[in-house]
Amino acid sequence: EAEVAQSPRYKITEKSQAVAFWCDPISGHATLYWYRQILGQGPELLVQFQDESVVDDSQLPKDRFSAERLKGVDSTLKIQPAELGDSAMYLCASRWGALDTQYFGPGTRLTVL
Amino acid sequence: KNEVEQSPQNLTAQEGEFITINCSYSVGISALHWLQQHPGGGIVSLFMLSSGKKKHGRLIATINIQEKHSSLHITASHPRDSAVYICAVHTGNQFYFGTGTSLTVIP
């Protein structure tokens, strides 16, 4: 069964360093989401792509976060510089269309020291 | 103010018990999702529904659009059902997530 792939699964970094996460959605899924989930809370949308275009990045802290999906397939989320408060699980999800459910990747657990 | 509210926040049950988790929302939706998140962090979509009721194995999800309320039921609960259950709604433009219900089923 097709799955959303994410890497790395775990990342430990020091504050002020740069980190990058990668997501490969299920083939054919046009919509891709990046979420941040702080322990004990529900996921918070950071950015939504439709193909290669950003649909919603209103909650993305643009001074330090950036996301791209250049060819409309896989996507990269970058944080530079990382701060202590960025420690969280970063989840990627994709869906084929508006009537489809979201499929989540396993997530990247980020710890900033 | 949270667009999606879940109750209870935490739930402990004995194996075999019937479990109900509730979700209320305040926005107009095109669909409601029930998600399951295990301690490792991975999220699995259990149901997507926009009306009525859906059943999959021991899991049943219902939604009342007029009352803006949904319930997730687990019959004959089992320790492997222990997880966080998250309610999410899609408005047609974006998703809103509840904070989750942490379920522990004791053998």
Short mmCIF file of C-alpha atoms in Angstrom, two decimals:
data_model
loop_
_atom_site.label_atom_id
_atom_site.label_comp_id
_atom_site.label_asym_id
_atom_site.label_seq_id
_atom_site.Cartn_x
_atom_site.Cartn_y
_atom_site.Cartn_z
CA GLU A 1 0.00 0.00 0.00
CA ALA A 2 1.31 3.46 -0.93
CA GLU A 3 2.56 5.58 1.95
CA VAL A 4 3.75 9.10 2.63
CA ALA A 5 7.49 9.02 3.29
CA GLN A 6 9.32 11.43 5.57
CA SER A 7 12.93 11.77 6.57
CA PRO A 8 14.65 11.95 8.88
CA ARG A 9 12.47 10.31 11.52
CA TYR A 10 14.39 12.00 14.32
CA LYS A 11 16.53 15.11 14.36
CA ILE A 12 18.44 16.66 17.24
CA THR A 13 20.02 20.02 16.68
CA GLU A 14 21.33 22.97 18.59
CA LYS A 15 19.52 26.29 18.53
CA SER A 16 20.58 28.67 15.78
CA GLN A 17 21.39 25.74 13.46
CA ALA A 18 19.54 25.05 10.22
CA VAL A 19 17.40 21.93 9.78
CA ALA A 20 15.54 20.50 6.83
CA PHE A 21 12.82 17.89 6.57
CA TRP A 22 11.79 15.99 3.48
CA CYS A 23 8.42 14.57 2.46
CA ASP A 24 7.46 12.37 -0.47
CA PRO A 25 3.67 12.17 -0.80
CA ILE A 26 1.68 9.31 -2.26
CA SER A 27 2.07 9.30 -6.02
CA GLY A 28 -0.62 11.34 -7.72
CA HIS A 29 -1.61 13.31 -4.65
CA ALA A 30 -1.79 16.94 -5.65
CA THR A 31 -2.34 18.39 -2.19
CA LEU A 32 0.46 18.29 0.38
CA TYR A 33 0.37 19.58 3.95
CA TRP A 34 3.06 20.28 6.54
CA TYR A 35 1.88 20.27 10.15
CA ARG A 36 3.59 20.92 13.46
CA GLN A 37 2.38 19.04 16.50
CA ILE A 38 3.52 20.05 19.96
CA LEU A 39 3.24 17.33 22.58
CA GLY A 40 -0.29 17.08 23.93
CA GLN A 41 -1.81 19.21 21.20
CA GLY A 42 -3.46 18.60 17.86
CA PRO A 43 -1.58 19.20 14.61
CA GLU A 44 -1.24 22.83 13.50
CA LEU A 45 -1.13 23.56 9.78
CA LEU A 46 2.07 25.26 8.65
CA VAL A 47 1.68 25.19 4.88
CA GLN A 48 -0.55 23.67 2.22
CA PHE A 49 0.53 23.06 -1.37
CA GLN A 50 -1.63 22.39 -4.39
CA ASP A 51 0.83 20.92 -6.88
CA GLU A 52 3.79 23.30 -6.70
CA SER A 53 1.82 26.30 -5.51
CA VAL A 54 1.39 27.44 -1.93
CA VAL A 55 -2.33 27.59 -1.07
CA ASP A 56 -2.07 28.52 2.60
CA ASP A 57 1.00 29.52 4.59
CA SER A 58 -0.70 31.93 6.96
CA GLN A 59 0.54 30.06 10.05
CA LEU A 60 4.10 29.59 8.79
CA PRO A 61 6.65 31.71 10.73
CA LYS A 62 8.20 33.08 7.60
CA ASP A 63 11.10 34.77 9.32
CA ARG A 64 12.63 31.37 9.98
CA PHE A 65 10.56 28.73 8.18
CA SER A 66 10.44 28.06 4.46
CA ALA A 67 8.80 25.35 2.39
CA GLU A 68 9.02 24.40 -1.23
CA ARG A 69 7.59 21.84 -3.61
CA LEU A 70 9.40 22.77 -6.77
CA LYS A 71 8.16 20.05 -9.11
CA GLY A 72 4.86 19.49 -7.39
CA VAL A 73 5.94 16.13 -6.03
CA ASP A 74 8.21 15.94 -2.97
CA SER A 75 8.60 18.81 -0.56
CA THR A 76 11.16 20.27 1.83
CA LEU A 77 10.50 22.21 5.02
CA LYS A 78 13.40 24.23 6.38
CA ILE A 79 13.98 26.03 9.66
CA GLN A 80 16.81 28.53 9.94
CA PRO A 81 17.74 29.31 12.63
CA ALA A 82 16.11 26.72 14.87
CA GLU A 83 14.84 27.87 18.26
CA LEU A 84 14.11 25.91 21.42
CA GLY A 85 10.38 26.35 20.88
CA ASP A 86 10.57 24.58 17.52
CA SER A 87 10.91 21.22 19.26
CA ALA A 88 7.90 19.27 18.03
CA MET A 89 6.73 16.56 15.66
CA TYR A 90 6.60 17.73 12.05
CA LEU A 91 4.02 15.82 10.05
CA CYS A 92 3.51 15.69 6.32
CA ALA A 93 0.23 14.58 4.79
CA SER A 94 -1.15 14.31 1.29
CA ARG A 95 -4.49 13.83 -0.36
CA TRP A 96 -5.65 13.24 -3.90
CA GLY A 97 -8.66 15.53 -3.98
CA ALA A 98 -11.27 17.32 -1.91
CA LEU A 99 -13.30 14.14 -1.43
CA ASP A 100 -10.31 12.10 -0.29
CA THR A 101 -8.98 11.68 3.20
CA GLN A 102 -5.52 12.77 4.27
CA TYR A 103 -2.73 10.25 4.48
CA PHE A 104 -0.08 11.06 7.05
CA GLY A 105 3.59 10.27 7.04
CA PRO A 106 5.36 8.92 10.13
CA GLY A 107 6.60 12.39 11.09
CA THR A 108 9.95 13.89 12.00
CA ARG A 109 10.50 14.44 15.70
CA LEU A 110 12.68 17.53 16.14
CA THR A 111 14.51 18.29 19.36
CA VAL A 112 16.28 21.63 19.63
CA LEU A 113 18.86 21.86 22.43
CA LYS B 1 -11.41 29.73 20.87
CA ASN B 2 -10.99 26.28 19.36
CA GLU B 3 -13.04 25.48 16.31
CA VAL B 4 -12.98 21.80 17.33
CA GLU B 5 -13.56 20.59 20.88
CA GLN B 6 -13.15 17.00 22.00
CA SER B 7 -14.20 15.23 25.16
CA PRO B 8 -12.99 13.65 27.24
CA GLN B 9 -9.34 14.68 27.09
CA ASN B 10 -8.25 11.48 28.78
CA LEU B 11 -10.05 8.18 29.08
CA THR B 12 -9.12 4.94 30.82
CA ALA B 13 -11.20 1.85 30.21
CA GLN B 14 -11.15 -1.83 31.06
CA GLU B 15 -10.72 -4.26 28.21
CA GLY B 16 -14.08 -5.10 26.69
CA GLU B 17 -15.78 -1.83 27.59
CA PHE B 18 -17.76 0.25 25.10
CA ILE B 19 -16.04 3.60 24.54
CA THR B 20 -17.39 6.88 23.22
CA ILE B 21 -15.35 9.92 22.26
CA ASN B 22 -17.16 13.13 21.38
CA CYS B 23 -16.33 15.96 19.01
CA SER B 24 -18.11 19.30 18.63
CA TYR B 25 -17.23 21.92 16.06
CA SER B 26 -18.25 25.49 15.39
CA VAL B 27 -17.51 25.97 11.69
CA GLY B 28 -19.30 24.88 8.55
CA ILE B 29 -17.67 21.74 7.26
CA SER B 30 -17.42 19.68 4.11
CA ALA B 31 -16.16 16.63 5.98
CA LEU B 32 -15.11 15.41 9.41
CA HIS B 33 -12.20 13.06 10.02
CA TRP B 34 -11.34 10.77 12.90
CA LEU B 35 -7.63 10.08 13.20
CA GLN B 36 -5.68 7.67 15.40
CA GLN B 37 -2.20 8.54 16.64
CA HIS B 38 -0.06 5.95 18.38
CA PRO B 39 2.76 6.83 20.82
CA GLY B 40 5.35 6.66 18.03
CA GLY B 41 3.63 9.63 16.43
CA GLY B 42 2.27 8.16 13.21
CA ILE B 43 -1.28 9.18 12.34
CA VAL B 44 -3.78 6.92 10.63
CA SER B 45 -7.04 8.13 9.17
CA LEU B 46 -9.92 6.05 10.56
CA PHE B 47 -12.95 7.70 9.01
CA MET B 48 -13.95 10.56 6.79
CA LEU B 49 -17.65 11.35 6.93
CA SER B 50 -20.00 14.13 5.97
CA SER B 51 -23.29 12.59 7.08
CA GLY B 52 -24.79 9.63 8.88
CA LYS B 53 -22.71 6.79 10.16
CA LYS B 54 -19.76 4.63 9.15
CA LYS B 55 -18.55 1.34 10.60
CA HIS B 56 -15.22 -0.40 10.28
CA GLY B 57 -14.69 -3.47 12.41
CA ARG B 58 -15.20 -2.47 16.03
CA LEU B 59 -15.16 1.23 15.24
CA ILE B 60 -18.28 3.28 14.51
CA ALA B 61 -18.37 6.98 13.67
CA THR B 62 -21.50 9.10 13.58
CA ILE B 63 -22.10 12.71 12.68
CA ASN B 64 -25.03 15.06 13.24
CA ILE B 65 -24.57 18.00 10.88
CA GLN B 66 -27.40 20.05 12.41
CA GLU B 67 -25.94 19.75 15.91
CA LYS B 68 -22.32 20.02 14.68
CA HIS B 69 -21.38 16.96 16.65
CA SER B 70 -19.68 13.66 15.96
CA SER B 71 -18.97 10.60 18.06
CA LEU B 72 -16.45 7.81 17.72
CA HIS B 73 -17.44 4.54 19.35
CA ILE B 74 -15.23 1.54 20.04
CA THR B 75 -16.99 -1.69 20.87
CA ALA B 76 -15.27 -4.47 22.86
CA SER B 77 -12.22 -2.30 23.50
CA HIS B 78 -8.78 -3.88 23.49
CA PRO B 79 -5.40 -2.71 24.83
CA ARG B 80 -4.19 -2.24 21.27
CA ASP B 81 -6.84 0.49 20.91
CA SER B 82 -4.75 2.60 23.29
CA ALA B 83 -3.85 5.73 21.35
CA VAL B 84 -4.76 9.37 20.91
CA TYR B 85 -7.89 9.90 18.86
CA ILE B 86 -8.09 13.21 17.02
CA CYS B 87 -11.14 14.81 15.45
CA ALA B 88 -10.48 17.08 12.48
CA VAL B 89 -12.87 19.04 10.29
CA HIS B 90 -12.39 20.34 6.78
CA THR B 91 -14.18 23.53 5.83
CA GLY B 92 -13.46 23.23 2.14
CA ASN B 93 -10.46 25.52 2.55
CA GLN B 94 -8.59 24.22 5.56
CA PHE B 95 -8.44 21.68 8.34
CA TYR B 96 -9.06 22.36 12.01
CA PHE B 97 -7.92 19.80 14.55
CA GLY B 98 -9.05 18.96 18.05
CA THR B 99 -6.42 18.43 20.74
CA GLY B 100 -7.15 14.73 20.91
CA THR B 101 -8.49 12.21 23.39
CA SER B 102 -5.89 9.99 25.00
CA LEU B 103 -7.35 6.50 25.44
CA THR B 104 -5.78 3.81 27.61
CA VAL B 105 -7.36 0.38 27.65
CA ILE B 106 -6.28 -1.76 30.57
CA PRO B 107 -6.18 -5.56 30.22
#
